[in-house]
Structure formats: structure tokens, C-alpha cells
């Protein structure tokens, strides 16, 4: 909880500074005299006594003047800034509860345990009578390329997890004038693939969903009518004249280390009008240009400064998918004749769900341990993380059944297609905890050991892209995994050889 000082606290701090300032000033003067003497002894033979004395007096007077001006103002500045941010602090969204694991809890607390590197037989159960092949962790990434939200349970809809990749940041690109006029200004997605946007990993969304049991719940609340709220946190970045008091306020616990703002999870139905608050706007993602809601009205200037501190980019905004303009996926996905519907996705790269085997990641981690002592599986941004299979056993899965703890193998469950392998870029080089991009790993290790898909032998493959056989269902941590069909995979590329898409 953030502590904000009262007016009396600040007055006391201010008076204390004034009372102690004289003694402090005396100590500063004595220190300056010692420095003055040292400087004279060193540079007097070079420049001459009178010159040195003249500039030393000017320097010491300047330092003393700055101290006299700034020291009494610092507590006042801290009070004003903390009061400002107290007014801007987002309270809990009304009528809602926070989705996801609370506090430091995580199902990946032992992700580096070597026990996961050894595969176990598929049909076995562990000492707790749980299936050995099971879901270990679930993640949703509400904003593409930003921090994830760990879940115990996830509802699956046609685009994947309900709250996964429904938002993305985009930059407005104004191309240089072309002779044929073929290039036009447009919005294009921005992700961690862009080396200058690694800070996106530090943007931390929270999912707040309507809760009828909440004391302040009402169906008339905007938070409820919008199907929930996304509270978006990002690190506080300061510069200029307020940098010192803000940093001091953070250090003293008077100011939070993060700022935040909130957006509705879904815009009201009336916001389909182009002139509305959330206009439908074309956004380029790979080769597609779906219409999505522009949420730019919610973005605070401080977020722009965080993402683009050097001010080298075009305008930035936040987009929300529109259910009438999802992207149909084909390539390796099963067809409508097989499913009864054509698979779709929101702002995910290509397929609704990404599955990863912890044993496979541990094997890659061992190959780049000298550069990255602990390679977290979170770098790979999967939705479903499984334990039990040996490293890379998932490479040949074609169909899988996910079943709950109360069902027996061979009875109920949900069937999913493992449509193809996940082809890797350099995105996992970014540490999700620091936002720092490693210059070579794990991309180097992946390309050395995992260029195994004959559909793309240039890039590495790790993990599987999943397409559900039904439109809606629920998965939980601990659900069992049963392989129904295996076979060969051949990745179908999204782009033609040598083709490059701006922005990704």
C-alpha cells in the first residue's frame, strides 16, 4: 500500500529541514573549504593563484546557492507530487474482482527443477494420483508483447483464451513519398520483436471481471457493462526539473514505482460508429488489416514517454479487437469441413493457443546456461505449459485430448488439434522481468539445435500451435493430457521467401 503524507507531516518535515539547514550549510561550507584547498594545491602551479582563486570562489558560491534554493523546496515538491498522484491513483474497479493468481503465487515456482527434464510414461499417475502428463501452468497475455497474467483456470473461446491477445500497441507509420503513391499512412502493430521496444515487457495489465458477489456490484456500472476492466501498470519514468524530488519520493515510499490507467475490456455497442470514442480503424498485423477499436483516448502522456523516451517514433495507440473482424486462419489449421467452423484469432500471430513442454525448454536452457543461468519458460509466452512428456515429444503430436481430474482416460474431455510447430523469432531474447534483450541467446541455441521443421529450415521451432475442435470450453491447471494422434508436421509460412512486413 502506498503511504501519502498528510499536510501536518509535510509541514513538520519542512520545518525540520529549515531548523537543520544552518548546521547542514556549515558542514557544506567546511567541505567546500577542504575541496577548495585540495584544488588549489593541485592546479595553482598550472593556472596561477589569482585565476584559481577567482574560479574556485565562483564554483563554491554556485553550489551553495543551489543548495540553499533546492533543499527547502524538496519536501514541498514531494508533497505536491504525491498529492497529485494520490488523486490520480486508480481505486479498485467497482463491482469487479481481479482475475489470476494472487500475489507472488505461481505454478512455475519450481520451473528450474531438473526433475522436469526427465520424461515419464504417458499413462502413469504421480504419488498424488494426478496424471503424469498434465497442464502445469496457464497464462493469458491481454496485451500483445506485454506481461502475462497467470491463471488457474482459463475459458477458451474461438480466438483462444478469453483475455489473450485482445489488445495490442500500434504505431502510426507515415511512409516517405512514393512515386506511384502505393504506400499510405497506416497503423501497424508493435511488439517485442522491435529491439527498441523491449520496455513493453514491463507493461503489466491486470484483468478485472464483473463479480455479482461484490458489495458494490450493479448491472448498471460501466465496469460491468464493459465486461470488465483492464488496469494497465507501467514503470514511472521521470526527467527534467522534477526528476530529483520524484526519485526521492519513490525511495521514501511516498510515491509508487508504477503508474497506471484503465480501459474497458469491451467498448459499448454504440461505439461502432467511426466518430465514436473507440472508432473502428484498420490496423496492419502481418499480412492482414482487420478493423479494431482505437483506445488511444485512454493513453496518458507518461506512457508515451515510457515507450518512446527519445521521441523517435510516430504516434502510438492501443487497439482492441472487434468480434466482427477476427482474422480467419488457414495454412496449417484444420478446415471448416472438419470442424464446422473456420478457426479465427485476435491479435495472436497466427493460431489461437500456444502450447509448450517444460522439458523441452529445460533442454534448450542447458544449451545456453553460460549466457543465461536461468532461462525462464515465460520468455516463450505460451498459453498452456505441460509437464510429463520428455523433451520434444510434442514435436509429433497431431491431436490431443485435455481431460479434467474427474474424468477417466478414454471418456470425456476436449479434443484439440496441434496444427503445427511454433517457429521462433528473437522475441525470447527479452527477459520478461527486466525488459533487457540478450544479444544472442536463446536464439543462437535454438537455431543451432532446433531447425527441424522441413517447412522452414531457416528458423528454429519450439512448442506447438493449437486449434480447438470446439468453440468454447474450459481448461484448468492439473488437467490431464492424452495424445490421440501423432505424425509429421510441415510448417506453412505466412510470408513468401524474402518478403518482409513492416512492424513485426
Short mmCIF file of C-alpha atoms in Angstrom, two decimals:
data_model
loop_
_atom_site.label_atom_id
_atom_site.label_comp_id
_atom_site.label_asym_id
_atom_site.label_seq_id
_atom_site.Cartn_x
_atom_site.Cartn_y
_atom_site.Cartn_z
CA UNK A 1 0.00 0.00 0.00
CA UNK A 2 1.31 3.47 -0.88
CA UNK A 3 1.68 5.93 2.02
CA UNK A 4 0.80 9.55 1.28
CA UNK A 5 1.94 12.15 3.85
CA UNK A 6 -0.58 14.43 5.48
CA UNK A 7 -0.21 18.20 5.36
CA UNK A 8 0.99 18.24 9.00
CA UNK A 9 3.63 15.62 8.20
CA UNK A 10 4.95 17.71 5.35
CA UNK A 11 4.95 20.91 7.46
CA UNK A 12 6.92 19.12 10.16
CA UNK A 13 9.36 17.83 7.57
CA UNK A 14 9.68 21.31 6.10
CA UNK A 15 10.35 22.98 9.50
CA UNK A 16 12.83 20.26 10.37
CA UNK A 17 14.70 20.99 7.16
CA UNK A 18 14.76 24.71 7.93
CA UNK A 19 15.98 24.19 11.52
CA UNK A 20 18.70 21.79 10.47
CA UNK A 21 19.65 23.66 7.35
CA UNK A 22 22.04 26.07 9.11
CA UNK A 23 24.05 23.22 10.59
CA UNK A 24 23.97 21.45 7.25
CA UNK A 25 25.13 24.61 5.48
CA UNK A 26 28.07 24.94 7.89
CA UNK A 27 29.11 21.36 7.10
CA UNK A 28 28.80 22.07 3.38
CA UNK A 29 30.95 25.20 3.70
CA UNK A 30 33.64 23.28 5.62
CA UNK A 31 33.62 20.57 2.99
CA UNK A 32 33.87 23.16 0.26
CA UNK A 33 36.86 24.72 2.02
CA UNK A 34 38.62 21.36 2.13
CA UNK A 35 37.88 20.81 -1.55
CA UNK A 36 38.99 24.37 -2.23
CA UNK A 37 42.34 23.74 -0.55
CA UNK A 38 42.84 20.48 -2.44
CA UNK A 39 42.03 22.13 -5.74
CA UNK A 40 44.45 24.96 -5.03
CA UNK A 41 47.30 22.58 -4.23
CA UNK A 42 46.72 20.69 -7.50
CA UNK A 43 46.04 23.32 -10.12
CA UNK A 44 47.56 26.53 -8.70
CA UNK A 45 51.00 25.78 -10.19
CA UNK A 46 49.36 25.39 -13.61
CA UNK A 47 46.98 28.35 -13.81
CA UNK A 48 48.31 30.76 -11.23
CA UNK A 49 46.98 31.75 -7.81
CA UNK A 50 44.64 34.60 -8.76
CA UNK A 51 42.95 32.70 -11.61
CA UNK A 52 42.37 29.61 -9.49
CA UNK A 53 41.06 31.66 -6.57
CA UNK A 54 38.62 33.53 -8.84
CA UNK A 55 37.02 30.43 -10.41
CA UNK A 56 37.01 28.48 -7.14
CA UNK A 57 35.02 31.25 -5.45
CA UNK A 58 32.51 31.26 -8.32
CA UNK A 59 32.11 27.45 -8.21
CA UNK A 60 31.65 27.30 -4.44
CA UNK A 61 29.16 30.16 -4.47
CA UNK A 62 27.13 28.46 -7.20
CA UNK A 63 26.99 25.15 -5.32
CA UNK A 64 25.96 26.87 -2.09
CA UNK A 65 23.29 28.91 -3.86
CA UNK A 66 21.79 25.83 -5.49
CA UNK A 67 21.73 24.02 -2.15
CA UNK A 68 20.03 27.00 -0.46
CA UNK A 69 17.38 27.13 -3.20
CA UNK A 70 16.65 23.41 -3.56
CA UNK A 71 16.83 21.93 -0.08
CA UNK A 72 13.83 23.77 1.44
CA UNK A 73 11.79 23.10 -1.72
CA UNK A 74 12.32 19.33 -1.90
CA UNK A 75 9.77 18.39 0.83
CA UNK A 76 7.22 20.77 -0.69
CA UNK A 77 7.76 19.27 -4.15
CA UNK A 78 7.40 15.75 -2.77
CA UNK A 79 4.13 16.71 -1.07
CA UNK A 80 2.68 18.31 -4.19
CA UNK A 81 3.69 15.40 -6.43
CA UNK A 82 2.40 12.76 -4.00
CA UNK A 83 -0.87 14.68 -3.61
CA UNK A 84 -1.23 14.84 -7.38
CA UNK A 85 -0.66 11.11 -7.84
CA UNK A 86 -2.93 10.28 -4.90
CA UNK A 87 -5.73 11.98 -6.81
CA UNK A 88 -4.78 10.05 -9.97
CA UNK A 89 -4.45 6.65 -8.30
CA UNK A 90 -6.92 4.14 -9.70
CA UNK A 91 -9.10 2.58 -6.99
CA UNK A 92 -10.40 -0.97 -7.36
CA UNK A 93 -12.82 -1.15 -10.30
CA UNK A 94 -16.35 -1.16 -8.92
CA UNK A 95 -18.28 -4.40 -8.99
CA UNK A 96 -15.25 -6.40 -10.13
CA UNK A 97 -12.70 -8.89 -8.87
CA UNK A 98 -9.15 -9.40 -10.01
CA UNK A 99 -8.54 -12.43 -12.20
CA UNK A 100 -5.47 -14.60 -11.86
CA UNK A 101 -3.14 -15.91 -9.19
CA UNK A 102 -2.76 -13.53 -6.26
CA UNK A 103 0.46 -12.01 -5.01
CA UNK A 104 3.68 -13.94 -5.55
CA UNK A 105 1.89 -17.27 -6.08
CA UNK A 106 2.89 -19.10 -9.25
CA UNK A 107 2.64 -22.64 -10.55
CA UNK A 108 6.12 -22.16 -12.02
CA UNK A 109 7.81 -21.81 -8.62
CA UNK A 110 9.92 -24.90 -9.39
CA UNK A 111 10.33 -24.44 -13.14
CA UNK A 112 14.11 -24.94 -12.92
CA UNK A 113 13.83 -28.26 -11.06
CA UNK A 114 15.74 -30.86 -13.13
CA UNK A 115 13.02 -33.43 -12.42
CA UNK A 116 11.03 -31.99 -15.33
CA UNK A 117 13.80 -32.75 -17.81
CA UNK A 118 13.14 -36.49 -17.49
CA UNK A 119 10.04 -37.68 -19.29
CA UNK A 120 7.61 -40.08 -17.62
CA UNK A 121 5.24 -42.61 -19.23
CA UNK A 122 2.03 -41.05 -20.51
CA UNK A 123 -0.46 -43.28 -18.68
CA UNK A 124 1.20 -43.06 -15.26
CA UNK A 125 -0.01 -41.11 -12.24
CA UNK A 126 2.13 -39.38 -9.65
CA UNK A 127 2.08 -40.07 -5.86
CA UNK A 128 -0.86 -37.64 -5.52
CA UNK A 129 -2.84 -39.70 -8.06
CA UNK A 130 -2.61 -36.94 -10.68
CA UNK A 131 -1.92 -37.77 -14.32
CA UNK A 132 1.81 -37.54 -15.01
CA UNK A 133 1.14 -35.76 -18.31
CA UNK A 134 -0.81 -32.69 -17.29
CA UNK A 135 -1.13 -28.93 -17.50
CA UNK A 136 1.36 -27.26 -15.17
CA UNK A 137 0.57 -23.59 -15.79
CA UNK A 138 -1.75 -21.33 -17.78
CA UNK A 139 -1.09 -17.79 -19.00
CA UNK A 140 -3.08 -15.12 -20.81
CA UNK A 141 -1.40 -12.11 -22.39
CA UNK A 142 -4.12 -9.43 -22.60
CA UNK A 143 -1.85 -7.01 -24.49
CA UNK A 144 0.33 -8.44 -27.22
CA UNK A 145 4.04 -8.43 -26.19
CA UNK A 146 3.30 -7.16 -22.66
CA UNK A 147 3.41 -9.03 -19.34
CA UNK A 148 1.19 -12.06 -18.86
CA UNK A 149 -1.42 -12.95 -16.26
CA UNK A 150 -1.06 -16.40 -14.71
CA UNK A 151 -4.31 -18.32 -14.25
CA UNK A 152 -5.51 -21.48 -12.54
CA UNK A 153 -8.47 -21.74 -14.91
CA UNK A 154 -8.96 -20.36 -18.41
CA UNK A 155 -12.09 -20.12 -20.54
CA UNK A 156 -11.43 -20.81 -24.21
CA UNK A 157 -13.35 -19.00 -26.96
CA UNK A 158 -12.86 -19.16 -30.75
CA UNK A 159 -9.88 -16.75 -30.64
CA UNK A 160 -8.11 -18.65 -27.82
CA UNK A 161 -8.15 -17.78 -24.12
CA UNK A 162 -10.86 -15.21 -23.41
CA UNK A 163 -8.43 -12.50 -22.30
CA UNK A 164 -5.48 -13.40 -24.52
CA UNK A 165 -4.05 -11.00 -27.11
CA UNK A 166 -7.23 -8.94 -27.32
CA UNK A 167 -5.20 -5.70 -27.23
CA UNK A 168 -2.05 -4.51 -28.97
CA UNK A 169 0.02 -1.36 -29.28
CA UNK A 170 0.44 0.18 -32.70
CA UNK A 171 2.46 2.95 -34.30
CA UNK A 172 1.24 5.30 -37.00
CA UNK A 173 3.56 4.93 -39.96
CA UNK A 174 3.84 7.77 -42.46
CA UNK A 175 5.91 6.41 -45.35
CA UNK A 176 8.18 8.54 -47.44
CA UNK A 177 6.53 9.92 -50.54
CA UNK A 178 6.49 7.28 -53.25
CA UNK A 179 6.29 7.95 -56.97
CA UNK A 180 3.37 5.60 -57.58
CA UNK A 181 1.51 6.53 -54.41
CA UNK A 182 1.09 2.89 -53.43
CA UNK A 183 2.25 3.39 -49.85
CA UNK A 184 -0.17 5.07 -47.49
CA UNK A 185 -0.03 6.12 -43.86
CA UNK A 186 -1.34 3.36 -41.60
CA UNK A 187 -1.35 1.86 -38.12
CA UNK A 188 0.88 -1.19 -37.67
CA UNK A 189 1.34 -3.47 -34.65
CA UNK A 190 4.43 -3.05 -32.48
CA UNK A 191 5.89 -5.94 -30.49
CA UNK A 192 8.96 -7.10 -28.59
CA UNK A 193 10.45 -8.15 -31.91
CA UNK A 194 11.32 -4.49 -32.32
CA UNK A 195 14.61 -4.18 -30.43
CA UNK A 196 13.83 -0.63 -29.30
CA UNK A 197 10.54 -1.64 -27.66
CA UNK A 198 11.82 -4.15 -25.10
CA UNK A 199 10.21 -1.99 -22.40
CA UNK A 200 6.85 -3.39 -23.46
CA UNK A 201 7.69 -6.48 -21.38
CA UNK A 202 7.41 -4.27 -18.26
CA UNK A 203 3.86 -3.10 -19.04
CA UNK A 204 1.75 -5.12 -16.64
CA UNK A 205 -2.00 -5.50 -17.30
CA UNK A 206 -4.46 -6.66 -14.65
CA UNK A 207 -7.76 -8.30 -15.60
CA UNK A 208 -10.78 -7.23 -13.51
CA UNK A 209 -14.01 -9.10 -14.26
CA UNK A 210 -17.58 -8.39 -13.08
CA UNK A 211 -18.34 -10.04 -9.73
CA UNK A 212 -22.04 -10.25 -8.74
CA UNK A 213 -20.97 -11.11 -5.17
CA UNK A 214 -19.14 -7.79 -4.73
CA UNK A 215 -20.81 -5.35 -2.32
CA UNK A 216 -20.72 -2.52 -4.86
CA UNK A 217 -21.86 -4.64 -7.82
CA UNK A 218 -24.60 -3.28 -10.06
CA UNK A 219 -25.51 -4.24 -13.63
CA UNK A 220 -25.69 -0.51 -14.38
CA UNK A 221 -21.99 0.06 -13.66
CA UNK A 222 -19.85 0.94 -16.65
CA UNK A 223 -17.28 -1.59 -15.43
CA UNK A 224 -19.91 -4.33 -15.60
CA UNK A 225 -21.42 -3.26 -18.90
CA UNK A 226 -17.96 -3.29 -20.50
CA UNK A 227 -17.48 -6.93 -19.36
CA UNK A 228 -14.70 -5.88 -17.05
CA UNK A 229 -11.72 -3.57 -16.92
CA UNK A 230 -8.08 -3.80 -17.86
CA UNK A 231 -5.86 -1.89 -15.39
CA UNK A 232 -2.52 -1.26 -17.08
CA UNK A 233 0.58 -0.60 -14.97
CA UNK A 234 3.94 0.64 -16.24
CA UNK A 235 7.16 1.91 -14.59
CA UNK A 236 7.35 5.54 -13.57
CA UNK A 237 9.89 7.42 -15.68
CA UNK A 238 10.91 10.96 -14.74
CA UNK A 239 13.12 13.55 -16.35
CA UNK A 240 13.76 17.25 -16.07
CA UNK A 241 13.33 19.51 -13.08
CA UNK A 242 11.05 17.12 -11.13
CA UNK A 243 13.35 14.13 -11.50
CA UNK A 244 15.10 14.57 -8.13
CA UNK A 245 12.02 15.01 -5.88
CA UNK A 246 10.16 12.21 -7.69
CA UNK A 247 13.05 9.78 -7.29
CA UNK A 248 13.34 10.79 -3.64
CA UNK A 249 9.60 10.30 -3.17
CA UNK A 250 9.82 6.79 -4.64
CA UNK A 251 12.83 5.99 -2.46
CA UNK A 252 10.96 7.14 0.67
CA UNK A 253 7.87 5.14 -0.27
CA UNK A 254 5.76 8.26 -0.76
CA UNK A 255 5.26 7.54 -4.46
CA UNK A 256 4.68 4.22 -6.19
CA UNK A 257 7.22 2.82 -8.63
CA UNK A 258 4.47 2.39 -11.20
CA UNK A 259 1.78 4.49 -12.83
CA UNK A 260 -1.46 3.04 -14.15
CA UNK A 261 -4.56 3.71 -16.18
CA UNK A 262 -7.61 1.65 -17.03
CA UNK A 263 -9.57 0.77 -20.14
CA UNK A 264 -12.88 -1.06 -20.61
CA UNK A 265 -12.38 -4.65 -21.69
CA UNK A 266 -15.09 -4.23 -24.33
CA UNK A 267 -16.43 -0.97 -25.77
CA UNK A 268 -20.17 -0.28 -25.53
CA UNK A 269 -22.22 -1.48 -28.54
CA UNK A 270 -22.86 2.08 -29.69
CA UNK A 271 -19.10 2.57 -30.23
CA UNK A 272 -19.18 1.05 -33.71
CA UNK A 273 -19.66 4.49 -35.22
CA UNK A 274 -16.40 5.83 -36.77
CA UNK A 275 -16.89 9.09 -34.87
CA UNK A 276 -17.35 7.36 -31.52
CA UNK A 277 -14.95 7.23 -28.59
CA UNK A 278 -13.47 3.96 -29.85
CA UNK A 279 -13.60 4.22 -33.65
CA UNK A 280 -13.10 1.12 -35.79
CA UNK A 281 -9.77 1.62 -37.54
CA UNK A 282 -7.68 -0.58 -39.86
CA UNK A 283 -4.54 -1.98 -38.22
CA UNK A 284 -1.84 -3.94 -40.02
CA UNK A 285 -0.77 -7.21 -38.41
CA UNK A 286 1.40 -9.36 -40.63
CA UNK A 287 -0.43 -9.55 -43.98
CA UNK A 288 -3.87 -8.85 -42.51
CA UNK A 289 -5.54 -5.49 -41.92
CA UNK A 290 -8.54 -6.10 -39.65
CA UNK A 291 -10.69 -3.37 -38.18
CA UNK A 292 -10.19 -2.81 -34.46
CA UNK A 293 -11.23 -0.28 -31.82
CA UNK A 294 -8.78 2.58 -31.26
CA UNK A 295 -8.39 3.07 -27.49
CA UNK A 296 -5.92 5.93 -27.86
CA UNK A 297 -8.13 8.29 -25.85
CA UNK A 298 -7.09 6.45 -22.68
CA UNK A 299 -3.30 6.59 -23.14
CA UNK A 300 -1.60 9.03 -20.72
CA UNK A 301 1.37 11.11 -21.95
CA UNK A 302 3.63 9.40 -19.40
CA UNK A 303 3.10 6.06 -21.19
CA UNK A 304 4.26 7.62 -24.44
CA UNK A 305 7.38 8.88 -22.64
CA UNK A 306 7.98 5.40 -21.23
CA UNK A 307 7.67 3.63 -24.59
CA UNK A 308 9.39 6.29 -26.66
CA UNK A 309 11.79 8.22 -24.40
CA UNK A 310 13.82 9.51 -27.35
CA UNK A 311 10.72 10.65 -29.25
CA UNK A 312 11.84 8.94 -32.43
CA UNK A 313 8.57 7.18 -33.23
CA UNK A 314 5.31 8.17 -34.77
CA UNK A 315 2.11 8.41 -32.72
CA UNK A 316 1.34 5.35 -30.57
CA UNK A 317 -2.04 3.96 -29.63
CA UNK A 318 -3.76 0.92 -28.13
CA UNK A 319 -6.14 -1.24 -30.18
CA UNK A 320 -8.87 -3.66 -29.06
CA UNK A 321 -10.10 -6.47 -31.32
CA UNK A 322 -13.63 -6.34 -32.70
CA UNK A 323 -15.59 -9.58 -32.67
CA UNK A 324 -16.96 -8.93 -36.15
CA UNK A 325 -13.48 -8.57 -37.62
CA UNK A 326 -11.47 -11.50 -36.31
CA UNK A 327 -8.81 -12.91 -38.63
CA UNK A 328 -9.62 -16.28 -40.19
CA UNK A 329 -6.64 -18.64 -40.18
CA UNK A 330 -5.87 -21.32 -42.72
CA UNK A 331 -2.33 -22.54 -43.52
CA UNK A 332 -1.82 -25.49 -41.11
CA UNK A 333 -5.17 -25.07 -39.36
CA UNK A 334 -7.95 -27.64 -39.79
CA UNK A 335 -10.67 -26.59 -42.21
CA UNK A 336 -14.31 -25.71 -41.75
CA UNK A 337 -15.32 -29.05 -43.30
CA UNK A 338 -13.62 -30.82 -40.38
CA UNK A 339 -14.61 -28.52 -37.50
CA UNK A 340 -17.87 -26.98 -38.62
CA UNK A 341 -16.25 -23.54 -38.37
CA UNK A 342 -13.11 -21.85 -39.66
CA UNK A 343 -10.64 -21.06 -36.84
CA UNK A 344 -10.08 -17.39 -36.06
CA UNK A 345 -7.72 -15.35 -33.92
CA UNK A 346 -7.44 -11.86 -32.48
CA UNK A 347 -4.00 -10.26 -32.23
CA UNK A 348 -2.10 -13.54 -31.81
CA UNK A 349 0.42 -14.03 -34.61
CA UNK A 350 -1.32 -16.92 -36.31
CA UNK A 351 -3.16 -19.52 -34.17
CA UNK A 352 -5.47 -19.32 -31.13
CA UNK A 353 -3.39 -21.17 -28.49
CA UNK A 354 0.32 -21.80 -27.91
CA UNK A 355 1.40 -24.97 -26.04
CA UNK A 356 4.87 -25.58 -24.61
CA UNK A 357 6.54 -28.53 -22.87
CA UNK A 358 8.65 -27.61 -19.84
CA UNK A 359 11.12 -30.45 -20.55
CA UNK A 360 11.86 -29.01 -23.99
CA UNK A 361 12.60 -25.57 -22.56
CA UNK A 362 14.88 -27.09 -19.91
CA UNK A 363 16.86 -28.81 -22.66
CA UNK A 364 17.35 -25.52 -24.53
CA UNK A 365 18.17 -23.79 -21.23
CA UNK A 366 21.02 -26.23 -20.68
CA UNK A 367 22.50 -25.30 -24.05
CA UNK A 368 22.77 -21.60 -23.23
CA UNK A 369 23.40 -21.81 -19.48
CA UNK A 370 26.71 -19.94 -19.71
CA UNK A 371 24.94 -16.85 -21.07
CA UNK A 372 21.61 -17.17 -19.23
CA UNK A 373 21.95 -19.18 -15.99
CA UNK A 374 18.17 -19.44 -15.58
CA UNK A 375 16.14 -19.39 -18.78
CA UNK A 376 12.51 -18.93 -17.76
CA UNK A 377 9.82 -20.62 -19.79
CA UNK A 378 7.92 -17.33 -19.54
CA UNK A 379 10.23 -15.90 -22.22
CA UNK A 380 8.36 -18.02 -24.77
CA UNK A 381 4.93 -16.60 -23.87
CA UNK A 382 2.93 -19.83 -24.12
CA UNK A 383 -0.69 -20.17 -23.00
CA UNK A 384 -0.52 -23.81 -21.90
CA UNK A 385 2.60 -25.25 -20.24
CA UNK A 386 2.63 -29.02 -19.82
CA UNK A 387 4.75 -31.35 -17.72
CA UNK A 388 5.39 -35.06 -18.08
CA UNK A 389 6.44 -35.65 -21.69
CA UNK A 390 10.14 -35.93 -22.45
CA UNK A 391 11.89 -33.14 -24.30
CA UNK A 392 10.44 -32.54 -27.78
CA UNK A 393 7.90 -35.36 -27.63
CA UNK A 394 5.30 -32.76 -28.59
CA UNK A 395 7.01 -32.27 -31.98
CA UNK A 396 4.92 -35.07 -33.49
CA UNK A 397 1.57 -34.57 -31.78
CA UNK A 398 -1.33 -34.11 -34.19
CA UNK A 399 -4.39 -34.39 -31.93
CA UNK A 400 -4.56 -34.20 -28.13
CA UNK A 401 -7.32 -34.66 -25.58
CA UNK A 402 -7.43 -32.48 -22.47
CA UNK A 403 -9.39 -34.04 -19.62
CA UNK A 404 -10.24 -32.93 -16.11
CA UNK A 405 -9.31 -34.74 -12.90
CA UNK A 406 -12.74 -36.38 -12.52
CA UNK A 407 -12.84 -37.99 -15.95
CA UNK A 408 -11.15 -41.19 -16.94
CA UNK A 409 -8.92 -41.60 -19.96
CA UNK A 410 -10.99 -42.57 -22.98
CA UNK A 411 -14.20 -40.87 -21.81
CA UNK A 412 -14.96 -37.16 -21.62
CA UNK A 413 -12.55 -34.38 -22.45
CA UNK A 414 -11.88 -31.77 -25.09
CA UNK A 415 -10.06 -32.52 -28.30
CA UNK A 416 -7.60 -30.01 -29.75
CA UNK A 417 -5.51 -30.05 -32.91
CA UNK A 418 -1.79 -29.38 -32.60
CA UNK A 419 -1.74 -27.76 -36.01
CA UNK A 420 1.96 -27.04 -36.42
CA UNK A 421 5.19 -26.27 -34.60
CA UNK A 422 5.89 -22.76 -33.31
CA UNK A 423 8.55 -21.09 -35.44
CA UNK A 424 10.73 -18.89 -33.27
CA UNK A 425 11.98 -15.32 -33.68
CA UNK A 426 14.29 -13.37 -31.34
CA UNK A 427 11.47 -12.32 -29.01
CA UNK A 428 12.52 -14.86 -26.28
CA UNK A 429 15.83 -12.99 -26.01
CA UNK A 430 13.97 -10.39 -23.93
CA UNK A 431 13.96 -11.05 -20.18
CA UNK A 432 10.33 -10.65 -19.02
CA UNK A 433 11.46 -9.46 -15.58
CA UNK A 434 13.86 -6.72 -16.69
CA UNK A 435 12.88 -5.88 -20.26
CA UNK A 436 16.54 -6.32 -21.26
CA UNK A 437 17.28 -8.05 -24.54
CA UNK A 438 20.15 -10.55 -24.61
CA UNK A 439 22.25 -10.02 -27.75
CA UNK A 440 22.27 -13.68 -28.87
CA UNK A 441 20.53 -16.17 -26.56
CA UNK A 442 18.41 -18.23 -26.61
CA UNK A 443 18.06 -17.51 -30.33
CA UNK A 444 21.55 -18.84 -31.08
CA UNK A 445 20.99 -22.11 -29.22
CA UNK A 446 17.58 -22.55 -30.83
CA UNK A 447 18.92 -22.07 -34.33
CA UNK A 448 21.79 -24.44 -33.69
CA UNK A 449 19.70 -27.28 -32.30
CA UNK A 450 16.09 -26.76 -33.37
CA UNK A 451 15.95 -26.07 -37.10
CA UNK A 452 13.99 -29.27 -37.55
CA UNK A 453 10.82 -28.39 -39.48
CA UNK A 454 11.18 -29.03 -43.21
CA UNK A 455 8.69 -26.25 -43.87
CA UNK A 456 11.15 -23.65 -42.52
CA UNK A 457 14.72 -24.87 -42.08
CA UNK A 458 15.97 -21.28 -41.69
CA UNK A 459 14.35 -20.73 -38.30
CA UNK A 460 14.07 -22.77 -35.11
CA UNK A 461 10.93 -24.49 -33.85
CA UNK A 462 9.87 -24.90 -30.22
CA UNK A 463 6.34 -25.52 -28.96
CA UNK A 464 3.09 -26.24 -30.76
CA UNK A 465 0.29 -24.10 -32.18
CA UNK A 466 -3.12 -25.36 -31.07
CA UNK A 467 -6.58 -25.10 -32.64
CA UNK A 468 -9.54 -26.33 -30.53
CA UNK A 469 -12.04 -28.72 -32.12
CA UNK A 470 -14.90 -26.98 -30.28
CA UNK A 471 -15.68 -23.29 -29.95
CA UNK A 472 -15.85 -22.96 -26.16
CA UNK A 473 -14.57 -24.94 -23.18
CA UNK A 474 -12.54 -24.55 -20.00
CA UNK A 475 -9.06 -25.75 -19.07
CA UNK A 476 -7.54 -25.93 -15.60
CA UNK A 477 -4.11 -26.42 -14.11
CA UNK A 478 -3.83 -30.14 -13.38
CA UNK A 479 -5.92 -31.26 -16.35
CA UNK A 480 -4.52 -34.37 -17.98
CA UNK A 481 -3.06 -34.65 -21.47
CA UNK A 482 -3.66 -37.65 -23.74
CA UNK A 483 -2.15 -37.90 -27.22
CA UNK A 484 -4.71 -39.18 -29.73
CA UNK A 485 -2.68 -38.97 -32.93
CA UNK A 486 0.93 -38.39 -33.95
CA UNK A 487 2.52 -37.70 -37.32
CA UNK A 488 4.81 -35.44 -39.31
CA UNK A 489 4.47 -31.66 -39.43
CA UNK A 490 5.45 -29.31 -42.23
CA UNK A 491 5.15 -25.64 -41.38
CA UNK A 492 3.41 -23.45 -43.98
CA UNK A 493 4.96 -20.00 -43.97
CA UNK A 494 2.93 -16.85 -43.66
CA UNK A 495 5.20 -14.89 -45.99
CA UNK A 496 6.80 -15.60 -49.32
CA UNK A 497 10.62 -16.10 -49.38
CA UNK A 498 12.34 -12.77 -48.87
CA UNK A 499 9.09 -10.94 -48.11
CA UNK A 500 9.18 -8.54 -45.18
CA UNK A 501 6.27 -7.00 -43.33
CA UNK A 502 6.70 -3.57 -41.78
CA UNK A 503 6.47 -3.53 -38.00
CA UNK A 504 6.85 -7.18 -37.00
#
